[in-house]
Coordinates of C-alpha atoms and ligand atoms in Angstrom, one line a residue:
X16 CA 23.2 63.1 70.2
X17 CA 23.1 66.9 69.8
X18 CA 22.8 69.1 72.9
X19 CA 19.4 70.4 73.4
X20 CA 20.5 73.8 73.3
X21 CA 21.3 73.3 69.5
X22 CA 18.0 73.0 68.6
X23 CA 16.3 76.0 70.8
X24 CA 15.9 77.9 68.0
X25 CA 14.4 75.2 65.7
X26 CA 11.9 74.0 68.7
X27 CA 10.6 77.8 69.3
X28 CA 9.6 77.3 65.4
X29 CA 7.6 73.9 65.7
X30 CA 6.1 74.5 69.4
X31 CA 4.5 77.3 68.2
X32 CA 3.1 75.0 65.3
X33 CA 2.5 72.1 68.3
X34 CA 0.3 75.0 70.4
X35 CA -1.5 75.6 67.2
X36 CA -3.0 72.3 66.2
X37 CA -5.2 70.8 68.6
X38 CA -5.3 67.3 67.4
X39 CA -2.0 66.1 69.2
X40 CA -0.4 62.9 67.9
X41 CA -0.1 60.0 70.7
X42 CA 2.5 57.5 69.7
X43 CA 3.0 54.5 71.9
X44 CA 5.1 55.9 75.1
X45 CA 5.0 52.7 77.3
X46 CA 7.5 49.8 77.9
X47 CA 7.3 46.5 76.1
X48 CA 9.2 43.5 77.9
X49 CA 10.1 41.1 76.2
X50 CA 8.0 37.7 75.8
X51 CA 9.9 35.0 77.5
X52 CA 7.9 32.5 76.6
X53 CA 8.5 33.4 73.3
X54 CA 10.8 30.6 71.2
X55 CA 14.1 32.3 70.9
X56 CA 15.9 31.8 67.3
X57 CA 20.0 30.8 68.0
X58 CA 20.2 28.6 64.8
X59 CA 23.7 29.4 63.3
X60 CA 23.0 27.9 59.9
X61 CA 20.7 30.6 59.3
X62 CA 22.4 33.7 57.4
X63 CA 21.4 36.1 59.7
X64 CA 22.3 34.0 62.5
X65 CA 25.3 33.2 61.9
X66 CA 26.9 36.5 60.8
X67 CA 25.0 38.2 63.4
X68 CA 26.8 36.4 65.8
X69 CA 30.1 37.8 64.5
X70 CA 29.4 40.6 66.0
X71 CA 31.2 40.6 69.5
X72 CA 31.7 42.3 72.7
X73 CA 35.8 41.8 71.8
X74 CA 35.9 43.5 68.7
X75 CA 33.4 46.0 69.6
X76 CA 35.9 47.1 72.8
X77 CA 39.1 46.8 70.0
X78 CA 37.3 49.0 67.8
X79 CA 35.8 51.6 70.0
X80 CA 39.3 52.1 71.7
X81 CA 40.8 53.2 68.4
X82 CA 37.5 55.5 67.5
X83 CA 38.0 56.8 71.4
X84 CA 41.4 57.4 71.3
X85 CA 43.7 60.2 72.0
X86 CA 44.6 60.5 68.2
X87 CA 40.8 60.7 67.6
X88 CA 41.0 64.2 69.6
X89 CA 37.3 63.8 70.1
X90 CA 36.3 63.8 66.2
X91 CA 35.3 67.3 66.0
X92 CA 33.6 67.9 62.5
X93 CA 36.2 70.2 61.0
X94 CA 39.2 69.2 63.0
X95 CA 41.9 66.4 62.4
X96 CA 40.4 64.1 64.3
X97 CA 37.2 63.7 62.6
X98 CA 39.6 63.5 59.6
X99 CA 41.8 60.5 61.2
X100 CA 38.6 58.5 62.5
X101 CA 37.1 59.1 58.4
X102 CA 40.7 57.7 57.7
X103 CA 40.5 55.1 60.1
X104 CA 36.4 54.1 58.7
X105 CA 37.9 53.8 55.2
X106 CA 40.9 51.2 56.3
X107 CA 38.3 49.0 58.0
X108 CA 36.2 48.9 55.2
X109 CA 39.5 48.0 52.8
X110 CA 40.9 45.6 54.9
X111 CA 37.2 43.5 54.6
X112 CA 37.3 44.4 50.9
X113 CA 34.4 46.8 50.9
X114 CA 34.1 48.7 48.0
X115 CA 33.1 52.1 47.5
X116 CA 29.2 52.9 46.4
X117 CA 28.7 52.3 42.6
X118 CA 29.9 55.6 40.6
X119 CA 31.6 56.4 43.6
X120 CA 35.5 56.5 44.2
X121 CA 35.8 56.4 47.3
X122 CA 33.1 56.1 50.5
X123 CA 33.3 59.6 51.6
X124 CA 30.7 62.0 50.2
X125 CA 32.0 65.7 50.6
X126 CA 30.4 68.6 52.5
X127 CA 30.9 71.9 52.2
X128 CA 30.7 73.7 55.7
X129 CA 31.3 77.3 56.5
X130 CA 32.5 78.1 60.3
X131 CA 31.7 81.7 61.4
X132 CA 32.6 83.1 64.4
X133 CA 33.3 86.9 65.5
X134 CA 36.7 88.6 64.8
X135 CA 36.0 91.9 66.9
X136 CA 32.8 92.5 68.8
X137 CA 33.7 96.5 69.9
X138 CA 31.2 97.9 71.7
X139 CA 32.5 101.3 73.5
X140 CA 30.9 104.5 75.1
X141 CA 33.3 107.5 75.0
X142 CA 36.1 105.5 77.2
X143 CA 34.5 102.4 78.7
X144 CA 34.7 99.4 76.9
X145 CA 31.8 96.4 77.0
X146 CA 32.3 92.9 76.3
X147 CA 30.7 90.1 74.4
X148 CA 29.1 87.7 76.6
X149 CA 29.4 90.4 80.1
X150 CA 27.7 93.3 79.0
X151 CA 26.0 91.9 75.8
X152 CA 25.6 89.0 73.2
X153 CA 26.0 88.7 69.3
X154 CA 25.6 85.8 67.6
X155 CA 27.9 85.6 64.4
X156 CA 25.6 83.8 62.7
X157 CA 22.1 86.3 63.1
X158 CA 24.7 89.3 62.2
X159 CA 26.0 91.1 59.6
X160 CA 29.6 92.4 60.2
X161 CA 29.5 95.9 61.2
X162 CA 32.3 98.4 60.0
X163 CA 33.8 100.6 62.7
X164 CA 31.1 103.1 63.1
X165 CA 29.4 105.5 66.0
X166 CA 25.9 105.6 67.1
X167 CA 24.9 109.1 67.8
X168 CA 21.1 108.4 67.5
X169 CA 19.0 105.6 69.4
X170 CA 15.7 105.5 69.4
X171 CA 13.8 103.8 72.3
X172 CA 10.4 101.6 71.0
X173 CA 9.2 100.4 74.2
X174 CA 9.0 96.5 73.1
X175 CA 8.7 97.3 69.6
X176 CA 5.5 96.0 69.2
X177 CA 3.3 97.4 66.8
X178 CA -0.7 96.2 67.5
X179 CA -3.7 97.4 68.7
X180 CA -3.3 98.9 72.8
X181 CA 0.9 98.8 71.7
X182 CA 1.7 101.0 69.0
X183 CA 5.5 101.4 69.8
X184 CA 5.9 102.4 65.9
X185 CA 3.0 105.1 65.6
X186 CA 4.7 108.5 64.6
X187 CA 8.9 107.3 64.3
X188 CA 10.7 107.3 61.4
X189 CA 13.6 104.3 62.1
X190 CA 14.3 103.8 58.9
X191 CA 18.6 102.7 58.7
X192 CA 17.7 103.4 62.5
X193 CA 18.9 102.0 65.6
X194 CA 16.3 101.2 68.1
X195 CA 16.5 99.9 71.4
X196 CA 13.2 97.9 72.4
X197 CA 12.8 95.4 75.7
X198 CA 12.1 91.6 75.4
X199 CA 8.5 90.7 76.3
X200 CA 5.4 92.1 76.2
X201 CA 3.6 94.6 78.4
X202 CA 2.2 93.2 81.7
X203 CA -1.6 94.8 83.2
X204 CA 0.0 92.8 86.8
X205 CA 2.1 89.8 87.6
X206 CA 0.4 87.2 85.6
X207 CA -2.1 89.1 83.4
X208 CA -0.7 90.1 79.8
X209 CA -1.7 93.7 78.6
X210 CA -2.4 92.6 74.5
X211 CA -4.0 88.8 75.5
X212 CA -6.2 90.6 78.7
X213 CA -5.2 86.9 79.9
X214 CA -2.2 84.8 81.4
X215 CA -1.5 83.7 77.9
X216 CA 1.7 85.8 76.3
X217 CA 0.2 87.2 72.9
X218 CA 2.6 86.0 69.5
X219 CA 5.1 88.9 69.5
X220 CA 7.8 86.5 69.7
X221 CA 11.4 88.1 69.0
X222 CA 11.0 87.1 65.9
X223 CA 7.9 88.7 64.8
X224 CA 9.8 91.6 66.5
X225 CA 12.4 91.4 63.9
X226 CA 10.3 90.8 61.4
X227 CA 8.8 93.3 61.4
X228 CA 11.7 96.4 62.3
X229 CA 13.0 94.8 59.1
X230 CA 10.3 95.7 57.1
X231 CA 9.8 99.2 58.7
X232 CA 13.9 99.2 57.3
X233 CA 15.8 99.4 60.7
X234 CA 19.4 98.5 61.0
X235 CA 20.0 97.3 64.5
X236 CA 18.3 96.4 67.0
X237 CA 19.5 96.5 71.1
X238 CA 17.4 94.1 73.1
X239 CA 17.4 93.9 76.4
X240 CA 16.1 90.8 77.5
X241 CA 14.2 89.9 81.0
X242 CA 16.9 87.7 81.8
X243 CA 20.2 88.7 80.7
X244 CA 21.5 86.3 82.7
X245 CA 19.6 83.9 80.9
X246 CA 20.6 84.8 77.7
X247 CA 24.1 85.0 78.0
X248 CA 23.8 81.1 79.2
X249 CA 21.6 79.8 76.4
X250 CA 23.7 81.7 74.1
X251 CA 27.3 81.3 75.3
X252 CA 28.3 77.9 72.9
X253 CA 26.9 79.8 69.2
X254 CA 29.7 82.4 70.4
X255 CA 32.5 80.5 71.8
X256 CA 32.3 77.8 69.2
X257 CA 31.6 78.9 65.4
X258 CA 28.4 78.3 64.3
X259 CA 28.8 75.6 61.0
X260 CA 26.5 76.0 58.4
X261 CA 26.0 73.6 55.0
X262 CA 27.1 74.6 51.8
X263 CA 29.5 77.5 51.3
X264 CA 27.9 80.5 52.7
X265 CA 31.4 82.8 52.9
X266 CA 30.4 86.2 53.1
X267 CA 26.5 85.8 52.7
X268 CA 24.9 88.7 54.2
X269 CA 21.6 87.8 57.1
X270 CA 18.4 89.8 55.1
X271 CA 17.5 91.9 58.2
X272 CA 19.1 94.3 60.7
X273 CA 21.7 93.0 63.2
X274 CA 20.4 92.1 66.6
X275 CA 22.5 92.4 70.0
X276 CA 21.2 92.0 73.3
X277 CA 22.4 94.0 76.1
X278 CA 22.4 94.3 79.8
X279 CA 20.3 96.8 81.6
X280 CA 23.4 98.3 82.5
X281 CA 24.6 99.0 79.2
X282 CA 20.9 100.2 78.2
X283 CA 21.3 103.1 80.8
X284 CA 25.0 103.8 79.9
X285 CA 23.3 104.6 76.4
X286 CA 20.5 106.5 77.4
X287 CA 22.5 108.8 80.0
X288 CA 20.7 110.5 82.5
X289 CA 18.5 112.6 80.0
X290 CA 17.2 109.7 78.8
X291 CA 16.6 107.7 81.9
X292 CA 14.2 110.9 82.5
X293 CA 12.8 110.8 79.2
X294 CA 11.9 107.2 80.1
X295 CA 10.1 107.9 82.3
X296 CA 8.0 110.2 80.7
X297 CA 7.5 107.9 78.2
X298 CA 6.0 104.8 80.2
X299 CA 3.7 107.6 81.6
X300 CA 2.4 108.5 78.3
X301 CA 2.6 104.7 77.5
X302 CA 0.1 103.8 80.4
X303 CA -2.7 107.0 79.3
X304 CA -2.7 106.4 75.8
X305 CA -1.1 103.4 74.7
X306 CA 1.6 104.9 72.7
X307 CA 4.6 107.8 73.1
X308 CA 6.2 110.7 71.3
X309 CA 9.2 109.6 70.1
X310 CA 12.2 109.5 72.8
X311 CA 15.4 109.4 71.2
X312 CA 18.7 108.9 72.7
X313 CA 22.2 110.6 71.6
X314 CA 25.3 108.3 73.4
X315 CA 28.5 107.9 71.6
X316 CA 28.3 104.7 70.8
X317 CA 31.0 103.0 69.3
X318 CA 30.7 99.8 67.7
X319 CA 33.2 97.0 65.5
X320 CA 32.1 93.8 64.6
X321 CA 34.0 91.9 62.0
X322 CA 34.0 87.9 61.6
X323 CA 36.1 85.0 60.7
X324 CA 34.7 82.4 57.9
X325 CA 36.4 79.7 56.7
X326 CA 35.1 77.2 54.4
X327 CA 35.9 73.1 55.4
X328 CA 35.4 69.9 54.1
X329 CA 33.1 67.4 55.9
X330 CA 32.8 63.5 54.8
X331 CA 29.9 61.4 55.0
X332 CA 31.4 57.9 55.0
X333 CA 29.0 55.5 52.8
X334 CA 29.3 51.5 52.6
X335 CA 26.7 49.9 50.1
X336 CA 26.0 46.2 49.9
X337 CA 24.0 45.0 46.8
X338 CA 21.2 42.9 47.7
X339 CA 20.4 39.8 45.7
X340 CA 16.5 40.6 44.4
X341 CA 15.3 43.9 45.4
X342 CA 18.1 46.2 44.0
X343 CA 15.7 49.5 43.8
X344 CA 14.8 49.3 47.6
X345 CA 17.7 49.8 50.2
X346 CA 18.0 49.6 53.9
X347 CA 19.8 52.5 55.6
X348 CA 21.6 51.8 58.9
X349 CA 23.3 55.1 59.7
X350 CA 25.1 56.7 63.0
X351 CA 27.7 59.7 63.4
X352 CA 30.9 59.6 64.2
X353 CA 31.3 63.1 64.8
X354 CA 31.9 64.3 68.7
X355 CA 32.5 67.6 70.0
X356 CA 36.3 67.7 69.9
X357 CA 38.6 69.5 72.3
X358 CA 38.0 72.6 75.1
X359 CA 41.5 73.9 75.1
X360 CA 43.6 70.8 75.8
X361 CA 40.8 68.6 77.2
X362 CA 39.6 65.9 75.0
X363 CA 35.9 65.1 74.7
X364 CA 36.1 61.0 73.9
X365 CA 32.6 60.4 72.9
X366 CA 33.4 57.1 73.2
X367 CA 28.9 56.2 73.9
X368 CA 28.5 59.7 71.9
X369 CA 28.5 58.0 69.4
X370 CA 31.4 55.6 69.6
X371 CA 29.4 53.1 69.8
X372 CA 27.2 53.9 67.0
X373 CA 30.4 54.5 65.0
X374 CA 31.5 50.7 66.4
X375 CA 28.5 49.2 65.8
X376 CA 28.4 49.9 62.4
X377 CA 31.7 49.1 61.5
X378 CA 30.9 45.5 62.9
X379 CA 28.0 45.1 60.7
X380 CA 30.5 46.4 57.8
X381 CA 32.6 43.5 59.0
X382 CA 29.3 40.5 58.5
X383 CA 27.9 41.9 55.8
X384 CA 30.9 42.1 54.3
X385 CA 31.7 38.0 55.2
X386 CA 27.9 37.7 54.0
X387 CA 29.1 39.1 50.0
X388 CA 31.9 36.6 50.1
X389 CA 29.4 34.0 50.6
X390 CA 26.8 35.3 48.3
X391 CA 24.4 35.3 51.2
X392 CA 23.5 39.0 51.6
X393 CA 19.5 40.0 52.1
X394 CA 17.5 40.8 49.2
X395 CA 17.2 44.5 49.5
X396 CA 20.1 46.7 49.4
X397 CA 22.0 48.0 52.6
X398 CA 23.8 51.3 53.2
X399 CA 25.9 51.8 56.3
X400 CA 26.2 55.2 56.4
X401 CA 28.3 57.0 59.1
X402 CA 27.7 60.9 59.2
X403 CA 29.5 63.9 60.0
X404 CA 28.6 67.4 61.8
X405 CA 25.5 65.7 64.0
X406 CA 26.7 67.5 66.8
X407 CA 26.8 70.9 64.6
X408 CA 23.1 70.3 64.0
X409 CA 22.5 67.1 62.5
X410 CA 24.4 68.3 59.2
X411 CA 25.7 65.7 57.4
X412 CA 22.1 63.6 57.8
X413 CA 20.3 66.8 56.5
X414 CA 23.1 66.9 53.7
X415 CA 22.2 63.6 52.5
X416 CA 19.1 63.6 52.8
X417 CA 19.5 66.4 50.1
X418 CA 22.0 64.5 48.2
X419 CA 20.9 61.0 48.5
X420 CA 22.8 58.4 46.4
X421 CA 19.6 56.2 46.7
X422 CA 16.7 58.1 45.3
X423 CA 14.5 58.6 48.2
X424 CA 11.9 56.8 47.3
X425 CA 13.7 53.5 47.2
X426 CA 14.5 54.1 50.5
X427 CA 12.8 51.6 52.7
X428 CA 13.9 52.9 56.0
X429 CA 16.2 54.4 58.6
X430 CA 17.5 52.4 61.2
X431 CA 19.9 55.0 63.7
X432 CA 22.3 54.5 66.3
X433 CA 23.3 57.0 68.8
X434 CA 24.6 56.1 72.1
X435 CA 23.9 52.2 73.1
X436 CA 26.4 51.4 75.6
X437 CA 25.7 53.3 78.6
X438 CA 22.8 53.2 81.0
X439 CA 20.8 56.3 82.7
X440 CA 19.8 57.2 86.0
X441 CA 16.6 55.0 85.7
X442 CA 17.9 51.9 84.7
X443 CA 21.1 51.8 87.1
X444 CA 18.6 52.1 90.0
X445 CA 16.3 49.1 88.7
X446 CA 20.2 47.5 88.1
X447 CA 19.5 46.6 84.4
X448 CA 21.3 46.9 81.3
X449 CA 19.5 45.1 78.9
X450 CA 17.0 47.8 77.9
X451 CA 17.2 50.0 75.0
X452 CA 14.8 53.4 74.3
X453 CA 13.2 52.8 71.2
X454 CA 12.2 56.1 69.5
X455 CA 10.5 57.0 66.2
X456 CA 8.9 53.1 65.1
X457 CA 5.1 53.6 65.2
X458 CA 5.6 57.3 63.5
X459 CA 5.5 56.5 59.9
X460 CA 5.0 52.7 59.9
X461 CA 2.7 50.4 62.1
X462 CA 5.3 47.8 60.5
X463 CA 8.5 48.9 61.2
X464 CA 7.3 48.9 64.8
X465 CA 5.6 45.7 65.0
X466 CA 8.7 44.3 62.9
X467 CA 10.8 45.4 65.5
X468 CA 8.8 44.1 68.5
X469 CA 8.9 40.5 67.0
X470 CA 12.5 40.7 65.8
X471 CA 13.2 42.1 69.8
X472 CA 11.0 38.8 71.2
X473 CA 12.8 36.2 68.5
X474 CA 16.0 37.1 69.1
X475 CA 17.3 40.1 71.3
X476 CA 14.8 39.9 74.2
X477 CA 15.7 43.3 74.9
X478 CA 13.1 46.1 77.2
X479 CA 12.4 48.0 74.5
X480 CA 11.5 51.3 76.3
X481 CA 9.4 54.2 74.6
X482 CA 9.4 56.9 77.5
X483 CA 11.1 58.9 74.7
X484 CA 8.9 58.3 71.8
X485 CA 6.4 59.9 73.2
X486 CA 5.3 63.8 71.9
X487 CA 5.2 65.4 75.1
X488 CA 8.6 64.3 75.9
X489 CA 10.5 67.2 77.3
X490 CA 14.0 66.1 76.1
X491 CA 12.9 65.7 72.5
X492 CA 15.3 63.0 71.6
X493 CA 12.5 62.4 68.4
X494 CA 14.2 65.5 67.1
X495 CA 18.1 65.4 68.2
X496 CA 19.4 62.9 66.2
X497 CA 20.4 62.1 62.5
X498 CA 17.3 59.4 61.9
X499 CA 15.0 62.5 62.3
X500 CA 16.2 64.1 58.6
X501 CA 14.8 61.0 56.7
X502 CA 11.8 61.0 58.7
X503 CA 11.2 64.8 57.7
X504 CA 11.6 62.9 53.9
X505 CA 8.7 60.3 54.8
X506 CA 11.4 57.7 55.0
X507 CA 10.3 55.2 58.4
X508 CA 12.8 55.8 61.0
X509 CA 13.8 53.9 64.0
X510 CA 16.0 55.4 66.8
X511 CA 18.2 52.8 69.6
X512 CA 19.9 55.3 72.0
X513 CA 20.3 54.2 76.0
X514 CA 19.8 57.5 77.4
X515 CA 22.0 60.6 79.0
X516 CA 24.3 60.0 81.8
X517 CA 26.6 61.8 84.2
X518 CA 29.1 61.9 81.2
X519 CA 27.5 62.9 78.5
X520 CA 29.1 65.9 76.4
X521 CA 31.7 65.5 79.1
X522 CA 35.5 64.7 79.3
X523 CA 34.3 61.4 81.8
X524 CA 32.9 59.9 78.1
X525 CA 35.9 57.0 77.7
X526 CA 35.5 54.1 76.6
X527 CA 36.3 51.6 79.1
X528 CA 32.9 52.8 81.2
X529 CA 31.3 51.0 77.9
X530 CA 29.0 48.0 78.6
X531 CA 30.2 46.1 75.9
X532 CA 28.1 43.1 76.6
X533 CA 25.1 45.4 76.4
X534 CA 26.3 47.2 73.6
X535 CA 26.7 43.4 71.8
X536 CA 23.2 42.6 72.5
X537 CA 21.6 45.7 71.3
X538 CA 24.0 45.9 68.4
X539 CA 22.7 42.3 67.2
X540 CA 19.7 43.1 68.0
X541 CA 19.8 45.7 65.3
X542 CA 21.4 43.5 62.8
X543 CA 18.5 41.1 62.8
X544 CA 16.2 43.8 62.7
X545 CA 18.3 45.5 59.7
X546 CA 18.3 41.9 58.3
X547 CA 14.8 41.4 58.8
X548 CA 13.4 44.8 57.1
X549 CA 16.2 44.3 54.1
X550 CA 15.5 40.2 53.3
X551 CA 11.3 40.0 54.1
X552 CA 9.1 39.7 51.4
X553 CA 6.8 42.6 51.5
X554 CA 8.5 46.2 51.6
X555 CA 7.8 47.7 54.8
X556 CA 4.5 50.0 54.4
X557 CA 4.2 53.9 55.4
X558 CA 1.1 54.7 57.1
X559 CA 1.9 57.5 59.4
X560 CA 2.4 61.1 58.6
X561 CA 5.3 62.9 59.9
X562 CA 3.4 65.5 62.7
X563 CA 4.6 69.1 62.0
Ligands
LIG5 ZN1 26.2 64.3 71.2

């Protein structure tokens, strides 16, 4: 499961589109449990049966020791032990006699990922030196590099808005300029915003902000935000860790001027005491007429920033089973194995995130692979598809969803697993285990949920729980795992995840605080309903549409 703070950036985008539309999408949000008096199916001469139940609490624990171990390093996406636990994937799958996709060699499908993170970051005035996540933040991945260079001209544009009652542009020339401009908006008290007349912020977002100082041509922006604080928290991880992009973007240069925030403190340093005078001017001016002369400031601003780039390989791991009727309609079951890797000499395990996504699959690998030796595999194609870079932004989902080896549109569905073997804050109160948050099923396809509701009473008998489904789910879990890039490609998704704990993203995730027992049940559970969706007559149907 990505950290929230991942996707910040990409929320801001689609809240704004959320506030805009006013027919809001209700998906079903309750809890379902589970009929008892419903006729539960343990026949082991069926198929799905029978290799269903070859999926154990034993073998899950053997496996998920070897995915959480110490060699494993905490299967960082561009580190040795995402390499080892690939490595480790591909023996399983050899030693069951899994062979690689058609017109594939092998089961890893390559992905080109560029890590950028900052060299220098030099910010000085005259002797005093200011540093990168104290006095001010840069992101390497909104910034060009900047070659050693002095500021001896910055120009103040209020909050470098540009509207009618905020004219911070009228009569300055900031073309290849630096301008300094606050975050926000003007204020008429302590709730009432000057452009709206109302307690609604108007639309200059930062972005517009940026927007549009690149068109009037400036080169950098200073921010200083109303939080520093703030911002130096939500932004700390996109500076100590490199930010990883797809494809191989070495040396691409961001189309707009560079953008660093700084702290009050710094902003005065810059201005001097001249300025700080002219400041005031200014806001006087500001509050008669709505705009200022130009007020320019004339520090000796020194500043360096260079970065690092290197170019890795990721590895998508891919295990296809034919099915015996339906070969142009396939079943995905997918779930990364990617965790966040080491803090100095601390592993992260991820043995729930997502261990036992990673495990689970690799049993079903195991039965479906027993199934081909028996010639007793579903109709409809299966792909078991274990991704990388999910905690670098769901990258190697979005990366085959790009480059599918299955056209798309003989892609029935997406069933995803992401943490399964833990149990959250709720559920340890009401003492129960056997409960799984079922996100994503009535989105695209009344089927695919219904499908799973029956599959859940037949066989599993499971509390499916859909506090997360819903839209006005504060988390948004919908959007912070890998199912959510084939849902943007109108391919059904269904999400099994058992919540955060105290451990999540922590050192604490290990593997023997796994309910393996659970993990068993809600792994079968998926089986049959992977079984069920790959080996029933009609194709699944989509009649939902993906909300923006
Ligand atoms: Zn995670």
């Amino acid at each position: 499961m990505m950290a929230n703070q991942s996707i910040k950036n990409f929320i801001a985008v689609c809240l704004l589109i959320f506030t805009g539309s006013s027919l809001q999408a209700q998906y079903v949000s309750d809890i379902t449990y589970p009929d008892k008096s419903a006729k539960i199916i343990s026949d082991a001469s069926l198929p799905n049966v029978k290799y269903g139940n070859t999926i154990t609490t034993e073998d899950m624990k053997k496996q998920l020791f070897e995915i959480a171990s110490d060699r494993m390093a905490g299967r960082e996406t561009g580190y040795e032990g995402n390499v080892l636990a690939g490595e480790y994937i591909k023996s399983q799958l050899q030693s069951w006699g899994v062979k690689p996709p058609k017109g594939m060699n092998d089961y890893f499908q390559p992905i080109a990922l560029t890590y950028t993170s900052w060299d220098k970051t030099i910010v000085k005035l005259g002797e005093k030196v200011y540093r990168n996540l104290w006095d001010f933040v840069a992101l390497p991945g909104k910034n060009n590099e900047i070659l050693a260079q002095t500021i001896n001209e910055v120009h103040f544009l209020g909050y470098g808005i540009q509207d009618k009652g905020q004219k911070d542009y009228s009569g300055k020339k900031v073309k290849g300029k630096t301008i300094l401009i606050n975050e926000g908006e003007p204020m008429l008290n302590d709730s009432v915003y000057a452009l709206t007349g109302t307690t609604k912020p108007s639309d200059w977002t930062l972005d517009k902000k940026i927007e549009l100082a690149k068109k009037k041509g400036v080169s950098l922006i200073l921010v200083v935000p109303t939080d520093i604080k703030a911002t130096l928290n939500d932004n700390r991880r996109f500076v100590l860790s490199p930010m990883v992009e797809l494809e191989n973007s070495v040396g691409k240069k961001i189309d707009g001027p560079n953008v660093i925030y700084i702290s009050s403190g710094l902003a005065r340093d810059i201005m001097g005491e001249s300025g700080v005078a002219g400041l005031e001017k200014a806001r006087t001016e500001m509050a008669a007429k709505g705009k200022f002369k130009k007020l320019v400031f004339t520090p000796v601003l020194q500043l360096e920033f260079t970065k690092n780039q290197r170019l890795i390989e990721g590895r998508n791991i891919l295990a296809f089973f034919e099915g015996s009727k339906k070969k142009n309609e396939t079943v995905i079951v997918s779930a990364h194995y990617d965790h966040i890797g080491k803090r100095g000499d601390v592993i992260y395990y991820g043995a729930d995130d997502n261990g036992t996504g990673t495990t689970t699959l690799l049993e079903f690998a195991e039965a479906l692979a027993k199934a081909q030796k028996d010639n007793a595999l579903p109709e409809r194609n299966i792909l078991l598809l274990w991704m990388t870079g999910e905690e670098k932004g769901l990258l190697g989902s979005q990366y085959y969803a790009e480059h599918p080896i299955i056209p798309i549109d003989q892609t029935v569905v997406d069933v995803n697993i992401d943490m399964i073997g833990r149990q959250d804050d709720k559920y340890e109160k009401k003492n129960e285990k056997y409960y799984i948050y079922t996100i994503g099923s009535d989105r695209l396809s009344t089927d695919l949920h219904k499908i799973n509701e029956d599959i859940n009473n037949k066989y599993s008998q499971l509390i499916l729980d859909y506090t997360f489904n819903s839209e006005s789910d504060p988390n948004r879990f919908y959007y912070r795992s890998d199912h959510y890039n084939f849902a943007k490609k109108g391919i059904p998704a269904i999400f099994f995840f058992s919540g955060v704990h105290k451990d999540y993203h922590q050192p604490g995730d290990t593997p023997d605080k796994i309910m393996y027992d659970k993990m068993e049940r809600i792994g079968r559970h998926a089986f049959q309903l992977m079984w069920e969706l790959a080996n029933r007559p009609e194709r699944i149907k989509v009649d939902g549409e993906l909300k923006p």
